[in-house]
Structures are given as structure tokens and as C-alpha cells.
mmCIF file of N, CA and C in Angstrom:
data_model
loop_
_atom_site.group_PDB
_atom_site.id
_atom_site.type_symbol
_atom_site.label_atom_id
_atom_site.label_comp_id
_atom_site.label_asym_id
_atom_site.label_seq_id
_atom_site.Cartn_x
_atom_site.Cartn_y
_atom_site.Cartn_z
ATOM 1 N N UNK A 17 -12.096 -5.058 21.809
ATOM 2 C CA UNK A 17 -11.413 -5.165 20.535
ATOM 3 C C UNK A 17 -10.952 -3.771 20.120
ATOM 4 N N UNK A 18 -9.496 -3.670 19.733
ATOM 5 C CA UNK A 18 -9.335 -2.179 19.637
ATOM 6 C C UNK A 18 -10.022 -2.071 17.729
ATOM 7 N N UNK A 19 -8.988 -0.588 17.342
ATOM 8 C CA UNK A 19 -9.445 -0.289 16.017
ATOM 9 C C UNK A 19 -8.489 -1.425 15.143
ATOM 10 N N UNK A 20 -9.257 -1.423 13.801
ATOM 11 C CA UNK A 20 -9.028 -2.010 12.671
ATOM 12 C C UNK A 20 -8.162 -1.041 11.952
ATOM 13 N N UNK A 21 -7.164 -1.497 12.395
ATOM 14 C CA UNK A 21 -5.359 -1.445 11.413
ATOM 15 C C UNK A 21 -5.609 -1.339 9.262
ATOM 16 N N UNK A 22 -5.452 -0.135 9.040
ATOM 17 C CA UNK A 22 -5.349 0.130 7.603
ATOM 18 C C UNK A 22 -3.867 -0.382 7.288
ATOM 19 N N UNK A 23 -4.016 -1.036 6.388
ATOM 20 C CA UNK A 23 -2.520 -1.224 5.801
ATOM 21 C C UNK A 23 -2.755 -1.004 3.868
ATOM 22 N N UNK A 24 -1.981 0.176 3.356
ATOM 23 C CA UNK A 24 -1.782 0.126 2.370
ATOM 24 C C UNK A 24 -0.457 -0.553 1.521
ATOM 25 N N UNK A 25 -0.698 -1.469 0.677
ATOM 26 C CA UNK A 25 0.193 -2.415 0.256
ATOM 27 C C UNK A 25 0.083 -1.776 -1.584
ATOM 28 N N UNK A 26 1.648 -1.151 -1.853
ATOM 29 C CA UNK A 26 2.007 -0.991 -2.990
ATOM 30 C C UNK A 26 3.057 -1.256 -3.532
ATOM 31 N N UNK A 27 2.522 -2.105 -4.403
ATOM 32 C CA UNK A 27 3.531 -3.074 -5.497
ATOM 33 C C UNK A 27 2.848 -2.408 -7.068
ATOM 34 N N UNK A 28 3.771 -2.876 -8.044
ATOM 35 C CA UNK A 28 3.615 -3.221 -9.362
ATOM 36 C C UNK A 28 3.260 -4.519 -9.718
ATOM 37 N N UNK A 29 3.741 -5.679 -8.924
ATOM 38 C CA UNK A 29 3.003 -6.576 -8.808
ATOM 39 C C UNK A 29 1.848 -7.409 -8.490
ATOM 40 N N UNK A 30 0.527 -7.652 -9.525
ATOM 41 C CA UNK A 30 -0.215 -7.686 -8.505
ATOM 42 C C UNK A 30 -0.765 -9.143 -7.614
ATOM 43 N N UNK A 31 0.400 -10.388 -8.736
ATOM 44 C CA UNK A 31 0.125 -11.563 -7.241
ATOM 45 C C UNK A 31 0.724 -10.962 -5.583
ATOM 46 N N UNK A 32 2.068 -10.106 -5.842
ATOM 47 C CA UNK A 32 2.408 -9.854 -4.331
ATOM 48 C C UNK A 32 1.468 -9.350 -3.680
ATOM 49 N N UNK A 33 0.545 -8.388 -4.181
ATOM 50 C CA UNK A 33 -0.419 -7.130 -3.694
ATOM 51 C C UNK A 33 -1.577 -8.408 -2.957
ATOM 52 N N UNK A 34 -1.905 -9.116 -3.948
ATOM 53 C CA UNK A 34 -2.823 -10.182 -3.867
ATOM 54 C C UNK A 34 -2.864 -10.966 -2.606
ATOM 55 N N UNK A 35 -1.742 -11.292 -2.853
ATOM 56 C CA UNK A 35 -1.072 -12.051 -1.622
ATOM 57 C C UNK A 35 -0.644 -11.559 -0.323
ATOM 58 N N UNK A 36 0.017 -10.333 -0.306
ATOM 59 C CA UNK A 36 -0.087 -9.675 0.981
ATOM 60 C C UNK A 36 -1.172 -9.146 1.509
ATOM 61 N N UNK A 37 -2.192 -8.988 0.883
ATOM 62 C CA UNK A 37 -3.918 -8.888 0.893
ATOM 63 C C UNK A 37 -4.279 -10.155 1.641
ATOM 64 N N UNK A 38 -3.926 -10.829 1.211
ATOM 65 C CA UNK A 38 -4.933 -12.313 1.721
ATOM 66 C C UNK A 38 -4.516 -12.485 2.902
ATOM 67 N N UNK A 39 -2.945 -12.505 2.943
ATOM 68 C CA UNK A 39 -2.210 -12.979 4.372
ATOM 69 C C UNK A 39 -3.080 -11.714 5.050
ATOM 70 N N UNK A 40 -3.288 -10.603 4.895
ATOM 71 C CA UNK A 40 -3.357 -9.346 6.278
ATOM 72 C C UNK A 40 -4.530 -9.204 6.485
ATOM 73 N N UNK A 41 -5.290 -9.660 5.268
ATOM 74 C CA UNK A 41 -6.991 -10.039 5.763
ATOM 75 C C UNK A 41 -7.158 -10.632 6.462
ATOM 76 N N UNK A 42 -6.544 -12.099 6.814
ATOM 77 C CA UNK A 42 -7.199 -13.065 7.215
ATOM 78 C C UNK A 42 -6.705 -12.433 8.576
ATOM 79 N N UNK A 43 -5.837 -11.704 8.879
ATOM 80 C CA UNK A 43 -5.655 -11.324 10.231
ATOM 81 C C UNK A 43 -6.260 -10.046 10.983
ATOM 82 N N UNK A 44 -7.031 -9.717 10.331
ATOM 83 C CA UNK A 44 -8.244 -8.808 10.514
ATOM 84 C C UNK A 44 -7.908 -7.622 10.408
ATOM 85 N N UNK A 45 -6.959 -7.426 9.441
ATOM 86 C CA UNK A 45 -6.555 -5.971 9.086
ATOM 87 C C UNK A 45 -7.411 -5.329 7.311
ATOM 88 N N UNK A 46 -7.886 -4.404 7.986
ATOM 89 C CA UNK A 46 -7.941 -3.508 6.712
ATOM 90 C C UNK A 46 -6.813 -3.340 5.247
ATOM 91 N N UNK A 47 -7.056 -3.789 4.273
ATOM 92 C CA UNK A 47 -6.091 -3.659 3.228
ATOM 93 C C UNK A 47 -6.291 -2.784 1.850
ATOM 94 N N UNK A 48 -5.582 -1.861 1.842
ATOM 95 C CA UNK A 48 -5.781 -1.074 0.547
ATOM 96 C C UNK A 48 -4.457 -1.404 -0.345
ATOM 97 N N UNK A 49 -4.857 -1.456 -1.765
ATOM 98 C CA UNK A 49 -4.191 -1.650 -2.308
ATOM 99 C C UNK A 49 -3.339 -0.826 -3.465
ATOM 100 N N UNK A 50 -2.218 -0.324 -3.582
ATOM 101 C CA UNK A 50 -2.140 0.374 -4.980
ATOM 102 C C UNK A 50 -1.229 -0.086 -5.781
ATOM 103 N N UNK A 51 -1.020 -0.311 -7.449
ATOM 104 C CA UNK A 51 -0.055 -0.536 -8.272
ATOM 105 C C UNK A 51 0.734 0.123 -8.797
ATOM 106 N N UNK A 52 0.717 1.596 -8.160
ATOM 107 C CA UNK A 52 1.927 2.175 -8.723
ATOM 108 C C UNK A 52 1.907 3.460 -7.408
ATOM 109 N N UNK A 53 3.197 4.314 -7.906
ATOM 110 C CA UNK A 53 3.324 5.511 -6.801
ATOM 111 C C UNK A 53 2.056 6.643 -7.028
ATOM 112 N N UNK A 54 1.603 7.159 -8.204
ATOM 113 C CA UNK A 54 1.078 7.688 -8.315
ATOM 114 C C UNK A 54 -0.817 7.273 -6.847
ATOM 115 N N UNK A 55 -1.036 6.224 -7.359
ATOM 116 C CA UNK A 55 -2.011 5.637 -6.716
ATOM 117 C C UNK A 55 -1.520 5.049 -5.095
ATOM 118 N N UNK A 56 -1.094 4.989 -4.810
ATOM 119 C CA UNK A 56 -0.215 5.358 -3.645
ATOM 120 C C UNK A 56 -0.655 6.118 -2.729
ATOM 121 N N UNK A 57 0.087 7.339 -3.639
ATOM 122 C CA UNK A 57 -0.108 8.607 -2.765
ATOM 123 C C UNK A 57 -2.016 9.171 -2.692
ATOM 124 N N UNK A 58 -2.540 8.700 -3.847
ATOM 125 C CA UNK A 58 -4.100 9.075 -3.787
ATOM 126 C C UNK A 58 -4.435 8.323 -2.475
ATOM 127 N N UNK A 59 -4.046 6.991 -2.602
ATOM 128 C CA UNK A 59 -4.502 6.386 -1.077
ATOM 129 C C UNK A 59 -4.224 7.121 -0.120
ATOM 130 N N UNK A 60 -3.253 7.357 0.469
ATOM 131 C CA UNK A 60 -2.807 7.881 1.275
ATOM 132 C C UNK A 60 -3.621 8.806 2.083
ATOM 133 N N UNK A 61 -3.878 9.323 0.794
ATOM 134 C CA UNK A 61 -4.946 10.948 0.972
ATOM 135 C C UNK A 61 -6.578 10.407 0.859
ATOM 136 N N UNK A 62 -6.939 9.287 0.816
ATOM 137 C CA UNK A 62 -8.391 9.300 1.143
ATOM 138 C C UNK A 62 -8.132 8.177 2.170
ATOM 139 N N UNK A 63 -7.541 7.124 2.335
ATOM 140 C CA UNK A 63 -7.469 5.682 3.053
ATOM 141 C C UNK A 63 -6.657 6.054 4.319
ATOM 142 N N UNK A 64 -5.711 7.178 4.635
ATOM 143 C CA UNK A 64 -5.172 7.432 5.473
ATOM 144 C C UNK A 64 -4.472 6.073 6.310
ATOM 145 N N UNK A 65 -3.725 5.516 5.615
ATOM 146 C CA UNK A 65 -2.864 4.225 5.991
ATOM 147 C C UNK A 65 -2.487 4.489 7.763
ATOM 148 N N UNK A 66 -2.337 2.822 8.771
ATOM 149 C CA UNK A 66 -1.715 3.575 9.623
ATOM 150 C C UNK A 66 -0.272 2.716 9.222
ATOM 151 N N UNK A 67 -0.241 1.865 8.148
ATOM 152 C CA UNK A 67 0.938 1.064 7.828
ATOM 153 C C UNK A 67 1.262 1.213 6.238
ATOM 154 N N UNK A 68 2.389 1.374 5.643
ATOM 155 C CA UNK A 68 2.350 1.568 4.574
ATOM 156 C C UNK A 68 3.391 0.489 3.956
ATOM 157 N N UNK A 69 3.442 -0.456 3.192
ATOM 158 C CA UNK A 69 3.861 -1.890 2.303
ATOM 159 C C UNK A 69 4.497 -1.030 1.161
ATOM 160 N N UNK A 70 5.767 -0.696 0.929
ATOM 161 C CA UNK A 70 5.809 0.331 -0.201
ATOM 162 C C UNK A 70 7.218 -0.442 -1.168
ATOM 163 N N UNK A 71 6.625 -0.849 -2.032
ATOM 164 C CA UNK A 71 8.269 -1.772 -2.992
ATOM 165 C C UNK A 71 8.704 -0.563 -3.435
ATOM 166 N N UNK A 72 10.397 -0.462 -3.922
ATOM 167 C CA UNK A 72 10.940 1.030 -3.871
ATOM 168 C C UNK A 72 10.968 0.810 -5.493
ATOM 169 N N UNK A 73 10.805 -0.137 -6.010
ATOM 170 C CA UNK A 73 11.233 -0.210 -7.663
ATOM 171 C C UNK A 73 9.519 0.393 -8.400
ATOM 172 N N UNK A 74 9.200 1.317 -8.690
ATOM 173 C CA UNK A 74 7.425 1.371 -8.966
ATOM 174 C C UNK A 74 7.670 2.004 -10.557
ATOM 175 N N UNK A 75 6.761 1.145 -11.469
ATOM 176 C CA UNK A 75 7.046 2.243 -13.053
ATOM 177 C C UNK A 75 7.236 3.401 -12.875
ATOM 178 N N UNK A 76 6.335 4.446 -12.208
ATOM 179 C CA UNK A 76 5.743 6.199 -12.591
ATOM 180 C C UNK A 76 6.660 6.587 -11.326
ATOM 181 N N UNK A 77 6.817 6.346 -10.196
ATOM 182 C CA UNK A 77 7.603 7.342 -9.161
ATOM 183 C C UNK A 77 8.078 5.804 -8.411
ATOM 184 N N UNK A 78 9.060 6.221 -8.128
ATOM 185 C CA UNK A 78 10.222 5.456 -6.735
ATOM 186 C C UNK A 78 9.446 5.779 -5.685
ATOM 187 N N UNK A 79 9.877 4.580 -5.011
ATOM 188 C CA UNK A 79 9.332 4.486 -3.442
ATOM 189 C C UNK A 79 10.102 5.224 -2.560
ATOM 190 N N UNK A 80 11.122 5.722 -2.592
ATOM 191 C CA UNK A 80 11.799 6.792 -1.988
ATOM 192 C C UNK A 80 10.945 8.163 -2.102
ATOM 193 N N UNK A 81 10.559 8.186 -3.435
ATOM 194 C CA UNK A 81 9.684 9.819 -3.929
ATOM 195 C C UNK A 81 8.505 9.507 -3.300
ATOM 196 N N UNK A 82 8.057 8.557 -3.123
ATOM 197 C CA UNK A 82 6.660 8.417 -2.880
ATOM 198 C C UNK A 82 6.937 8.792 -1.059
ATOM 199 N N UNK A 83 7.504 8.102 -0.350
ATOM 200 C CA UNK A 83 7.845 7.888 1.161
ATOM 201 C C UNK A 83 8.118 9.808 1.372
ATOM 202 N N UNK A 84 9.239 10.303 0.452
ATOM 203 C CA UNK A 84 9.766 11.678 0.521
ATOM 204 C C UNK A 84 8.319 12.555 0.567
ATOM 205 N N UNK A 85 7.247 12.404 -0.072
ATOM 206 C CA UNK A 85 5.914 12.761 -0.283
ATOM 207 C C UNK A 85 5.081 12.461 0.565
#
């Protein structure tokens, strides 16, 4: 069995977050979650994503700024 796949999933939404959680769990992936860019990028820096779920519309920073970061 290889390694367990981090996927950080960030929305403002949190049925999508919810929901793309459930679907990537059940497939035996690791899921972190954040609701805005700010929290995002904190993931990033402790959860070390190897996949990143990033909606570009976020209240506090764009998903472009966040990706540019």
C-alpha cells in the first residue's frame, strides 16, 4: 500500500468542503480542510498538501493570491 495522499480542500463553502471531504475520505485520502485563503495558506505550512482543491472566489484573498503564495 503506498502513502496516504493529503488533499487540502478550500472553499467558503462549507457543504462543498463537506462534501468533497466525504467523497475523498471514503477513498482513503487524507483531507484537510480550509474556509478561506488566509487558512489555506496556514495549511499549507503545517499539512503540507500533496493536492490542493482551491475555489478562486475566497472572502479575505483570491485563489490566484493564494496559488501566487
Amino acid at each position: 500500500m503506498g502513502k496516504q495522499v493529503t488533499i487540502l480542500v478550500c472553499d467558503d463553502q462549507s457543504t462543498i468542503r463537506s462534501s468533497l471531504k466525504e467523497a475523498l475520505s471514503g477513498e482513503g485520502h487524507h483531507v484537510v480542510e480550509a474556509p478561506d485563503g488566509k487558512a489555506a495558506l496556514d495549511s499549507v505550512r503545517e499539512a503540507e498538501p500533496d493536492l490542493l482543491l482551491l475555489d478562486l472566489k475566497l472572502p479575505d484573498i483570491s485563489g490566484v493570491d493564494v496559488l501566487r503564495t
